Amino acid sequence: MATRTDAPTRREQILREAARLFAERGFHGVGVDEIGAAVGISGPGLYRHFPGKDAMLAELLVGISGQLLTGAKQRLKEADGVPPEAVLDSLIEGHIDFALDDRPLITLHDRELDRLRDSDRKLVRQLQRQYVELWVELVREVYPALTEPTARSAVHSVFGLLNSTPHLGRPGSLPGRGATAELLHRMARGALGAAADTE
């Protein structure tokens, strides 16, 4: 995933290619042989790592929700004594990293979440709710005039803005990554500030 700086494991390679293929062609449009070929192993060889495509999809969607929550908690933990505005900027930066570096997972979440088993889907939603609440609490600290319902709506709106990256066009048609990240950051802060101005 985007947060790793060392070489990916074979399991991570499989998940990355599965996410890309599922996002491009849909879950049912991809076979295990194609996923295997993308990482240089046979389709049946994938079963040494995963019991099937359903397990890959679950690990991808539960995994990224867990990573976002864990990353946000870590940023909050490291920000002890830091002004709330700077902490909010850090949370925004973390979500932008996800939105720019894991674009196939956004597409996958939007299109395939309902294919998960009920227990996995409930876990994804639980992790997402916890992630949202971390943001809501911090946003209200930065913008005290915001009521809790308005802050929650604003946070969801900012996620929608940031998670629109799969629809921004082909990577070559966009500004560089740094410029795009800076633009998204300004827009996120602008949206939150605009929400506060309406209270």
mmCIF file with all atom_site columns, C-alpha atoms in Angstrom:
data_model
loop_
_atom_site.group_PDB
_atom_site.id
_atom_site.type_symbol
_atom_site.label_atom_id
_atom_site.label_alt_id
_atom_site.label_comp_id
_atom_site.label_asym_id
_atom_site.label_entity_id
_atom_site.label_seq_id
_atom_site.pdbx_PDB_ins_code
_atom_site.Cartn_x
_atom_site.Cartn_y
_atom_site.Cartn_z
_atom_site.occupancy
_atom_site.B_iso_or_equiv
_atom_site.pdbx_formal_charge
_atom_site.auth_seq_id
_atom_site.auth_comp_id
_atom_site.auth_asym_id
_atom_site.auth_atom_id
_atom_site.pdbx_PDB_model_num
ATOM 1   C CA . MET A 1 1   ? 0.000   0.000   0.000   1.00 0.00 ? 1   MET A CA 1
ATOM 2   C CA . ALA A 1 2   ? 0.971   3.657   -0.266  1.00 0.00 ? 2   ALA A CA 1
ATOM 3   C CA . THR A 1 3   ? 2.250   3.869   3.288   1.00 0.00 ? 3   THR A CA 1
ATOM 4   C CA . ARG A 1 4   ? 5.005   1.273   2.748   1.00 0.00 ? 4   ARG A CA 1
ATOM 5   C CA . THR A 1 5   ? 8.474   2.365   1.675   1.00 0.00 ? 5   THR A CA 1
ATOM 6   C CA . ASP A 1 6   ? 10.119  -1.086  1.576   1.00 0.00 ? 6   ASP A CA 1
ATOM 7   C CA . ALA A 1 7   ? 9.654   -3.721  -1.107  1.00 0.00 ? 7   ALA A CA 1
ATOM 8   C CA . PRO A 1 8   ? 6.131   -5.166  -1.153  1.00 0.00 ? 8   PRO A CA 1
ATOM 9   C CA . THR A 1 9   ? 5.616   -8.781  -0.169  1.00 0.00 ? 9   THR A CA 1
ATOM 10  C CA . ARG A 1 10  ? 4.153   -11.243 -2.646  1.00 0.00 ? 10  ARG A CA 1
ATOM 11  C CA . ARG A 1 11  ? 0.820   -10.981 -0.825  1.00 0.00 ? 11  ARG A CA 1
ATOM 12  C CA . GLU A 1 12  ? 0.885   -7.188  -1.162  1.00 0.00 ? 12  GLU A CA 1
ATOM 13  C CA . GLN A 1 13  ? 1.789   -7.483  -4.848  1.00 0.00 ? 13  GLN A CA 1
ATOM 14  C CA . ILE A 1 14  ? -1.226  -9.724  -5.378  1.00 0.00 ? 14  ILE A CA 1
ATOM 15  C CA . LEU A 1 15  ? -3.527  -7.311  -3.563  1.00 0.00 ? 15  LEU A CA 1
ATOM 16  C CA . ARG A 1 16  ? -2.212  -4.315  -5.499  1.00 0.00 ? 16  ARG A CA 1
ATOM 17  C CA . GLU A 1 17  ? -2.742  -6.003  -8.848  1.00 0.00 ? 17  GLU A CA 1
ATOM 18  C CA . ALA A 1 18  ? -6.130  -7.363  -7.794  1.00 0.00 ? 18  ALA A CA 1
ATOM 19  C CA . ALA A 1 19  ? -7.220  -3.834  -6.805  1.00 0.00 ? 19  ALA A CA 1
ATOM 20  C CA . ARG A 1 20  ? -6.057  -2.443  -10.143 1.00 0.00 ? 20  ARG A CA 1
ATOM 21  C CA . LEU A 1 21  ? -7.762  -5.157  -12.184 1.00 0.00 ? 21  LEU A CA 1
ATOM 22  C CA . PHE A 1 22  ? -10.981 -5.104  -10.155 1.00 0.00 ? 22  PHE A CA 1
ATOM 23  C CA . ALA A 1 23  ? -11.153 -1.312  -10.529 1.00 0.00 ? 23  ALA A CA 1
ATOM 24  C CA . GLU A 1 24  ? -10.544 -1.494  -14.278 1.00 0.00 ? 24  GLU A CA 1
ATOM 25  C CA . ARG A 1 25  ? -12.847 -4.388  -15.159 1.00 0.00 ? 25  ARG A CA 1
ATOM 26  C CA . GLY A 1 26  ? -15.088 -5.025  -12.181 1.00 0.00 ? 26  GLY A CA 1
ATOM 27  C CA . PHE A 1 27  ? -14.867 -7.840  -9.668  1.00 0.00 ? 27  PHE A CA 1
ATOM 28  C CA . HIS A 1 28  ? -16.647 -10.383 -11.867 1.00 0.00 ? 28  HIS A CA 1
ATOM 29  C CA . GLY A 1 29  ? -14.689 -9.335  -14.937 1.00 0.00 ? 29  GLY A CA 1
ATOM 30  C CA . VAL A 1 30  ? -11.383 -10.602 -13.550 1.00 0.00 ? 30  VAL A CA 1
ATOM 31  C CA . GLY A 1 31  ? -10.294 -14.200 -13.015 1.00 0.00 ? 31  GLY A CA 1
ATOM 32  C CA . VAL A 1 32  ? -7.663  -15.576 -10.680 1.00 0.00 ? 32  VAL A CA 1
ATOM 33  C CA . ASP A 1 33  ? -5.524  -16.518 -13.702 1.00 0.00 ? 33  ASP A CA 1
ATOM 34  C CA . GLU A 1 34  ? -5.323  -12.861 -14.738 1.00 0.00 ? 34  GLU A CA 1
ATOM 35  C CA . ILE A 1 35  ? -4.376  -11.751 -11.234 1.00 0.00 ? 35  ILE A CA 1
ATOM 36  C CA . GLY A 1 36  ? -1.749  -14.468 -11.074 1.00 0.00 ? 36  GLY A CA 1
ATOM 37  C CA . ALA A 1 37  ? -0.323  -13.498 -14.453 1.00 0.00 ? 37  ALA A CA 1
ATOM 38  C CA . ALA A 1 38  ? -0.027  -9.872  -13.308 1.00 0.00 ? 38  ALA A CA 1
ATOM 39  C CA . VAL A 1 39  ? 2.319   -10.934 -10.494 1.00 0.00 ? 39  VAL A CA 1
ATOM 40  C CA . GLY A 1 40  ? 4.089   -13.737 -12.346 1.00 0.00 ? 40  GLY A CA 1
ATOM 41  C CA . ILE A 1 41  ? 2.491   -16.792 -10.740 1.00 0.00 ? 41  ILE A CA 1
ATOM 42  C CA . SER A 1 42  ? -0.165  -19.245 -11.855 1.00 0.00 ? 42  SER A CA 1
ATOM 43  C CA . GLY A 1 43  ? -3.794  -18.645 -10.987 1.00 0.00 ? 43  GLY A CA 1
ATOM 44  C CA . PRO A 1 44  ? -3.899  -21.728 -8.754  1.00 0.00 ? 44  PRO A CA 1
ATOM 45  C CA . GLY A 1 45  ? -0.730  -20.445 -7.074  1.00 0.00 ? 45  GLY A CA 1
ATOM 46  C CA . LEU A 1 46  ? -2.785  -17.570 -5.687  1.00 0.00 ? 46  LEU A CA 1
ATOM 47  C CA . TYR A 1 47  ? -4.573  -20.036 -3.425  1.00 0.00 ? 47  TYR A CA 1
ATOM 48  C CA . ARG A 1 48  ? -1.404  -20.355 -1.364  1.00 0.00 ? 48  ARG A CA 1
ATOM 49  C CA . HIS A 1 49  ? -2.001  -16.736 -0.346  1.00 0.00 ? 49  HIS A CA 1
ATOM 50  C CA . PHE A 1 50  ? -5.795  -16.303 -0.496  1.00 0.00 ? 50  PHE A CA 1
ATOM 51  C CA . PRO A 1 51  ? -8.718  -18.737 -0.510  1.00 0.00 ? 51  PRO A CA 1
ATOM 52  C CA . GLY A 1 52  ? -10.290 -16.833 -3.422  1.00 0.00 ? 52  GLY A CA 1
ATOM 53  C CA . LYS A 1 53  ? -11.220 -13.514 -4.975  1.00 0.00 ? 53  LYS A CA 1
ATOM 54  C CA . ASP A 1 54  ? -13.768 -12.775 -2.248  1.00 0.00 ? 54  ASP A CA 1
ATOM 55  C CA . ALA A 1 55  ? -11.009 -12.904 0.354   1.00 0.00 ? 55  ALA A CA 1
ATOM 56  C CA . MET A 1 56  ? -8.856  -10.523 -1.695  1.00 0.00 ? 56  MET A CA 1
ATOM 57  C CA . LEU A 1 57  ? -11.705 -8.037  -1.991  1.00 0.00 ? 57  LEU A CA 1
ATOM 58  C CA . ALA A 1 58  ? -12.416 -8.227  1.743   1.00 0.00 ? 58  ALA A CA 1
ATOM 59  C CA . GLU A 1 59  ? -8.772  -7.728  2.659   1.00 0.00 ? 59  GLU A CA 1
ATOM 60  C CA . LEU A 1 60  ? -8.491  -4.762  0.310   1.00 0.00 ? 60  LEU A CA 1
ATOM 61  C CA . LEU A 1 61  ? -11.558 -2.922  1.595   1.00 0.00 ? 61  LEU A CA 1
ATOM 62  C CA . VAL A 1 62  ? -11.258 -3.805  5.273   1.00 0.00 ? 62  VAL A CA 1
ATOM 63  C CA . GLY A 1 63  ? -7.514  -3.207  5.053   1.00 0.00 ? 63  GLY A CA 1
ATOM 64  C CA . ILE A 1 64  ? -7.652  0.307   3.643   1.00 0.00 ? 64  ILE A CA 1
ATOM 65  C CA . SER A 1 65  ? -10.339 1.364   6.120   1.00 0.00 ? 65  SER A CA 1
ATOM 66  C CA . GLY A 1 66  ? -8.167  0.067   8.944   1.00 0.00 ? 66  GLY A CA 1
ATOM 67  C CA . GLN A 1 67  ? -5.062  1.774   7.548   1.00 0.00 ? 67  GLN A CA 1
ATOM 68  C CA . LEU A 1 68  ? -6.811  5.136   7.319   1.00 0.00 ? 68  LEU A CA 1
ATOM 69  C CA . LEU A 1 69  ? -8.006  4.862   10.915  1.00 0.00 ? 69  LEU A CA 1
ATOM 70  C CA . THR A 1 70  ? -4.626  3.685   12.226  1.00 0.00 ? 70  THR A CA 1
ATOM 71  C CA . GLY A 1 71  ? -2.821  6.416   10.302  1.00 0.00 ? 71  GLY A CA 1
ATOM 72  C CA . ALA A 1 72  ? -5.142  9.110   11.657  1.00 0.00 ? 72  ALA A CA 1
ATOM 73  C CA . LYS A 1 73  ? -4.711  7.866   15.226  1.00 0.00 ? 73  LYS A CA 1
ATOM 74  C CA . GLN A 1 74  ? -0.934  7.891   14.797  1.00 0.00 ? 74  GLN A CA 1
ATOM 75  C CA . ARG A 1 75  ? -0.975  11.446  13.473  1.00 0.00 ? 75  ARG A CA 1
ATOM 76  C CA . LEU A 1 76  ? -3.087  12.547  16.435  1.00 0.00 ? 76  LEU A CA 1
ATOM 77  C CA . LYS A 1 77  ? -0.768  10.765  18.864  1.00 0.00 ? 77  LYS A CA 1
ATOM 78  C CA . GLU A 1 78  ? 2.309   12.412  17.374  1.00 0.00 ? 78  GLU A CA 1
ATOM 79  C CA . ALA A 1 79  ? 0.646   15.835  17.460  1.00 0.00 ? 79  ALA A CA 1
ATOM 80  C CA . ASP A 1 80  ? 0.597   16.256  21.234  1.00 0.00 ? 80  ASP A CA 1
ATOM 81  C CA . GLY A 1 81  ? 1.058   19.971  21.931  1.00 0.00 ? 81  GLY A CA 1
ATOM 82  C CA . VAL A 1 82  ? 0.686   20.919  18.246  1.00 0.00 ? 82  VAL A CA 1
ATOM 83  C CA . PRO A 1 83  ? -1.946  23.568  17.358  1.00 0.00 ? 83  PRO A CA 1
ATOM 84  C CA . PRO A 1 84  ? -5.228  21.984  16.216  1.00 0.00 ? 84  PRO A CA 1
ATOM 85  C CA . GLU A 1 85  ? -4.993  23.681  12.806  1.00 0.00 ? 85  GLU A CA 1
ATOM 86  C CA . ALA A 1 86  ? -1.668  21.931  12.144  1.00 0.00 ? 86  ALA A CA 1
ATOM 87  C CA . VAL A 1 87  ? -3.120  18.608  13.281  1.00 0.00 ? 87  VAL A CA 1
ATOM 88  C CA . LEU A 1 88  ? -6.041  19.053  10.888  1.00 0.00 ? 88  LEU A CA 1
ATOM 89  C CA . ASP A 1 89  ? -3.583  19.820  8.097   1.00 0.00 ? 89  ASP A CA 1
ATOM 90  C CA . SER A 1 90  ? -1.806  16.563  8.952   1.00 0.00 ? 90  SER A CA 1
ATOM 91  C CA . LEU A 1 91  ? -5.044  14.559  8.763   1.00 0.00 ? 91  LEU A CA 1
ATOM 92  C CA . ILE A 1 92  ? -5.871  16.160  5.434   1.00 0.00 ? 92  ILE A CA 1
ATOM 93  C CA . GLU A 1 93  ? -2.387  15.310  4.126   1.00 0.00 ? 93  GLU A CA 1
ATOM 94  C CA . GLY A 1 94  ? -2.825  11.689  5.183   1.00 0.00 ? 94  GLY A CA 1
ATOM 95  C CA . HIS A 1 95  ? -6.135  11.368  3.386   1.00 0.00 ? 95  HIS A CA 1
ATOM 96  C CA . ILE A 1 96  ? -4.719  13.071  0.293   1.00 0.00 ? 96  ILE A CA 1
ATOM 97  C CA . ASP A 1 97  ? -1.888  10.515  0.225   1.00 0.00 ? 97  ASP A CA 1
ATOM 98  C CA . PHE A 1 98  ? -4.523  7.774   0.172   1.00 0.00 ? 98  PHE A CA 1
ATOM 99  C CA . ALA A 1 99  ? -6.646  9.557   -2.442  1.00 0.00 ? 99  ALA A CA 1
ATOM 100 C CA . LEU A 1 100 ? -3.708  10.053  -4.811  1.00 0.00 ? 100 LEU A CA 1
ATOM 101 C CA . ASP A 1 101 ? -1.785  6.826   -4.230  1.00 0.00 ? 101 ASP A CA 1
ATOM 102 C CA . ASP A 1 102 ? -4.603  4.292   -3.823  1.00 0.00 ? 102 ASP A CA 1
ATOM 103 C CA . ARG A 1 103 ? -7.067  5.495   -6.434  1.00 0.00 ? 103 ARG A CA 1
ATOM 104 C CA . PRO A 1 104 ? -8.116  1.963   -7.498  1.00 0.00 ? 104 PRO A CA 1
ATOM 105 C CA . LEU A 1 105 ? -9.264  1.278   -3.927  1.00 0.00 ? 105 LEU A CA 1
ATOM 106 C CA . ILE A 1 106 ? -11.608 4.264   -4.054  1.00 0.00 ? 106 ILE A CA 1
ATOM 107 C CA . THR A 1 107 ? -13.177 2.918   -7.239  1.00 0.00 ? 107 THR A CA 1
ATOM 108 C CA . LEU A 1 108 ? -13.331 -0.543  -5.713  1.00 0.00 ? 108 LEU A CA 1
ATOM 109 C CA . HIS A 1 109 ? -15.039 0.721   -2.573  1.00 0.00 ? 109 HIS A CA 1
ATOM 110 C CA . ASP A 1 110 ? -17.649 2.654   -4.552  1.00 0.00 ? 110 ASP A CA 1
ATOM 111 C CA . ARG A 1 111 ? -18.398 -0.211  -6.902  1.00 0.00 ? 111 ARG A CA 1
ATOM 112 C CA . GLU A 1 112 ? -17.863 -3.427  -4.975  1.00 0.00 ? 112 GLU A CA 1
ATOM 113 C CA . LEU A 1 113 ? -18.529 -2.822  -1.255  1.00 0.00 ? 113 LEU A CA 1
ATOM 114 C CA . ASP A 1 114 ? -21.905 -4.554  -1.475  1.00 0.00 ? 114 ASP A CA 1
ATOM 115 C CA . ARG A 1 115 ? -20.186 -7.759  -2.634  1.00 0.00 ? 115 ARG A CA 1
ATOM 116 C CA . LEU A 1 116 ? -18.542 -8.256  0.770   1.00 0.00 ? 116 LEU A CA 1
ATOM 117 C CA . ARG A 1 117 ? -19.977 -10.660 3.303   1.00 0.00 ? 117 ARG A CA 1
ATOM 118 C CA . ASP A 1 118 ? -22.215 -8.895  5.815   1.00 0.00 ? 118 ASP A CA 1
ATOM 119 C CA . SER A 1 119 ? -19.617 -9.250  8.575   1.00 0.00 ? 119 SER A CA 1
ATOM 120 C CA . ASP A 1 120 ? -16.852 -7.715  6.449   1.00 0.00 ? 120 ASP A CA 1
ATOM 121 C CA . ARG A 1 121 ? -19.084 -4.914  5.212   1.00 0.00 ? 121 ARG A CA 1
ATOM 122 C CA . LYS A 1 122 ? -20.119 -4.100  8.785   1.00 0.00 ? 122 LYS A CA 1
ATOM 123 C CA . LEU A 1 123 ? -16.459 -4.019  9.813   1.00 0.00 ? 123 LEU A CA 1
ATOM 124 C CA . VAL A 1 124 ? -15.640 -1.596  6.981   1.00 0.00 ? 124 VAL A CA 1
ATOM 125 C CA . ARG A 1 125 ? -18.503 0.669   8.068   1.00 0.00 ? 125 ARG A CA 1
ATOM 126 C CA . GLN A 1 126 ? -17.423 0.476   11.721  1.00 0.00 ? 126 GLN A CA 1
ATOM 127 C CA . LEU A 1 127 ? -13.847 1.464   10.874  1.00 0.00 ? 127 LEU A CA 1
ATOM 128 C CA . GLN A 1 128 ? -15.088 4.279   8.663   1.00 0.00 ? 128 GLN A CA 1
ATOM 129 C CA . ARG A 1 129 ? -17.362 5.648   11.386  1.00 0.00 ? 129 ARG A CA 1
ATOM 130 C CA . GLN A 1 130 ? -14.457 5.729   13.831  1.00 0.00 ? 130 GLN A CA 1
ATOM 131 C CA . TYR A 1 131 ? -12.336 7.526   11.240  1.00 0.00 ? 131 TYR A CA 1
ATOM 132 C CA . VAL A 1 132 ? -15.057 10.106  10.627  1.00 0.00 ? 132 VAL A CA 1
ATOM 133 C CA . GLU A 1 133 ? -15.493 10.747  14.355  1.00 0.00 ? 133 GLU A CA 1
ATOM 134 C CA . LEU A 1 134 ? -11.771 11.499  14.772  1.00 0.00 ? 134 LEU A CA 1
ATOM 135 C CA . TRP A 1 135 ? -12.124 14.130  12.085  1.00 0.00 ? 135 TRP A CA 1
ATOM 136 C CA . VAL A 1 136 ? -15.372 15.554  13.481  1.00 0.00 ? 136 VAL A CA 1
ATOM 137 C CA . GLU A 1 137 ? -13.851 16.066  16.909  1.00 0.00 ? 137 GLU A CA 1
ATOM 138 C CA . LEU A 1 138 ? -10.799 17.829  15.506  1.00 0.00 ? 138 LEU A CA 1
ATOM 139 C CA . VAL A 1 139 ? -12.781 19.916  13.006  1.00 0.00 ? 139 VAL A CA 1
ATOM 140 C CA . ARG A 1 140 ? -14.977 21.200  15.848  1.00 0.00 ? 140 ARG A CA 1
ATOM 141 C CA . GLU A 1 141 ? -11.856 22.092  17.798  1.00 0.00 ? 141 GLU A CA 1
ATOM 142 C CA . VAL A 1 142 ? -10.548 24.135  14.858  1.00 0.00 ? 142 VAL A CA 1
ATOM 143 C CA . TYR A 1 143 ? -13.972 25.599  14.014  1.00 0.00 ? 143 TYR A CA 1
ATOM 144 C CA . PRO A 1 144 ? -15.815 25.869  17.365  1.00 0.00 ? 144 PRO A CA 1
ATOM 145 C CA . ALA A 1 145 ? -18.885 27.462  15.793  1.00 0.00 ? 145 ALA A CA 1
ATOM 146 C CA . LEU A 1 146 ? -19.716 24.232  13.953  1.00 0.00 ? 146 LEU A CA 1
ATOM 147 C CA . THR A 1 147 ? -22.419 22.049  15.444  1.00 0.00 ? 147 THR A CA 1
ATOM 148 C CA . GLU A 1 148 ? -21.713 18.328  15.502  1.00 0.00 ? 148 GLU A CA 1
ATOM 149 C CA . PRO A 1 149 ? -24.166 17.488  12.679  1.00 0.00 ? 149 PRO A CA 1
ATOM 150 C CA . THR A 1 150 ? -22.756 20.248  10.474  1.00 0.00 ? 150 THR A CA 1
ATOM 151 C CA . ALA A 1 151 ? -19.187 19.193  11.213  1.00 0.00 ? 151 ALA A CA 1
ATOM 152 C CA . ARG A 1 152 ? -20.026 15.598  10.331  1.00 0.00 ? 152 ARG A CA 1
ATOM 153 C CA . SER A 1 153 ? -21.673 16.668  7.069   1.00 0.00 ? 153 SER A CA 1
ATOM 154 C CA . ALA A 1 154 ? -18.676 18.851  6.254   1.00 0.00 ? 154 ALA A CA 1
ATOM 155 C CA . VAL A 1 155 ? -16.243 15.991  6.926   1.00 0.00 ? 155 VAL A CA 1
ATOM 156 C CA . HIS A 1 156 ? -18.201 13.647  4.659   1.00 0.00 ? 156 HIS A CA 1
ATOM 157 C CA . SER A 1 157 ? -18.247 16.352  1.981   1.00 0.00 ? 157 SER A CA 1
ATOM 158 C CA . VAL A 1 158 ? -14.483 16.800  2.217   1.00 0.00 ? 158 VAL A CA 1
ATOM 159 C CA . PHE A 1 159 ? -14.007 13.049  1.883   1.00 0.00 ? 159 PHE A CA 1
ATOM 160 C CA . GLY A 1 160 ? -16.179 13.153  -1.236  1.00 0.00 ? 160 GLY A CA 1
ATOM 161 C CA . LEU A 1 161 ? -14.022 15.947  -2.634  1.00 0.00 ? 161 LEU A CA 1
ATOM 162 C CA . LEU A 1 162 ? -10.741 14.185  -1.884  1.00 0.00 ? 162 LEU A CA 1
ATOM 163 C CA . ASN A 1 163 ? -12.013 10.783  -2.997  1.00 0.00 ? 163 ASN A CA 1
ATOM 164 C CA . SER A 1 164 ? -12.989 12.180  -6.392  1.00 0.00 ? 164 SER A CA 1
ATOM 165 C CA . THR A 1 165 ? -9.399  11.649  -7.591  1.00 0.00 ? 165 THR A CA 1
ATOM 166 C CA . PRO A 1 166 ? -10.243 8.582   -9.749  1.00 0.00 ? 166 PRO A CA 1
ATOM 167 C CA . HIS A 1 167 ? -12.367 10.951  -11.845 1.00 0.00 ? 167 HIS A CA 1
ATOM 168 C CA . LEU A 1 168 ? -9.697  13.634  -12.312 1.00 0.00 ? 168 LEU A CA 1
ATOM 169 C CA . GLY A 1 169 ? -8.552  12.195  -15.625 1.00 0.00 ? 169 GLY A CA 1
ATOM 170 C CA . ARG A 1 170 ? -5.513  10.299  -16.754 1.00 0.00 ? 170 ARG A CA 1
ATOM 171 C CA . PRO A 1 171 ? -2.438  10.784  -14.566 1.00 0.00 ? 171 PRO A CA 1
ATOM 172 C CA . GLY A 1 172 ? -0.527  12.396  -17.435 1.00 0.00 ? 172 GLY A CA 1
ATOM 173 C CA . SER A 1 173 ? -3.203  15.056  -17.882 1.00 0.00 ? 173 SER A CA 1
ATOM 174 C CA . LEU A 1 174 ? -2.968  16.254  -14.271 1.00 0.00 ? 174 LEU A CA 1
ATOM 175 C CA . PRO A 1 175 ? -0.532  18.676  -12.662 1.00 0.00 ? 175 PRO A CA 1
ATOM 176 C CA . GLY A 1 176 ? 2.327   16.992  -10.813 1.00 0.00 ? 176 GLY A CA 1
ATOM 177 C CA . ARG A 1 177 ? 1.549   15.072  -7.657  1.00 0.00 ? 177 ARG A CA 1
ATOM 178 C CA . GLY A 1 178 ? 2.773   17.874  -5.408  1.00 0.00 ? 178 GLY A CA 1
ATOM 179 C CA . ALA A 1 179 ? 0.652   20.499  -7.154  1.00 0.00 ? 179 ALA A CA 1
ATOM 180 C CA . THR A 1 180 ? -2.411  18.253  -7.104  1.00 0.00 ? 180 THR A CA 1
ATOM 181 C CA . ALA A 1 181 ? -1.928  17.497  -3.396  1.00 0.00 ? 181 ALA A CA 1
ATOM 182 C CA . GLU A 1 182 ? -1.580  21.206  -2.648  1.00 0.00 ? 182 GLU A CA 1
ATOM 183 C CA . LEU A 1 183 ? -4.736  22.012  -4.625  1.00 0.00 ? 183 LEU A CA 1
ATOM 184 C CA . LEU A 1 184 ? -6.724  19.310  -2.824  1.00 0.00 ? 184 LEU A CA 1
ATOM 185 C CA . HIS A 1 185 ? -5.447  20.551  0.516   1.00 0.00 ? 185 HIS A CA 1
ATOM 186 C CA . ARG A 1 186 ? -6.519  24.129  -0.186  1.00 0.00 ? 186 ARG A CA 1
ATOM 187 C CA . MET A 1 187 ? -9.923  22.949  -1.352  1.00 0.00 ? 187 MET A CA 1
ATOM 188 C CA . ALA A 1 188 ? -10.429 20.772  1.737   1.00 0.00 ? 188 ALA A CA 1
ATOM 189 C CA . ARG A 1 189 ? -9.556  23.582  4.116   1.00 0.00 ? 189 ARG A CA 1
ATOM 190 C CA . GLY A 1 190 ? -11.690 25.966  2.081   1.00 0.00 ? 190 GLY A CA 1
ATOM 191 C CA . ALA A 1 191 ? -14.672 23.635  2.281   1.00 0.00 ? 191 ALA A CA 1
ATOM 192 C CA . LEU A 1 192 ? -14.356 23.263  6.055   1.00 0.00 ? 192 LEU A CA 1
ATOM 193 C CA . GLY A 1 193 ? -13.959 27.003  6.477   1.00 0.00 ? 193 GLY A CA 1
ATOM 194 C CA . ALA A 1 194 ? -17.004 27.621  4.306   1.00 0.00 ? 194 ALA A CA 1
ATOM 195 C CA . ALA A 1 195 ? -19.041 25.253  6.474   1.00 0.00 ? 195 ALA A CA 1
ATOM 196 C CA . ALA A 1 196 ? -17.994 27.195  9.558   1.00 0.00 ? 196 ALA A CA 1
ATOM 197 C CA . ASP A 1 197 ? -18.998 30.471  7.913   1.00 0.00 ? 197 ASP A CA 1
ATOM 198 C CA . THR A 1 198 ? -22.573 29.229  7.521   1.00 0.00 ? 198 THR A CA 1
ATOM 199 C CA . GLU A 1 199 ? -23.056 28.657  11.270  1.00 0.00 ? 199 GLU A CA 1
#
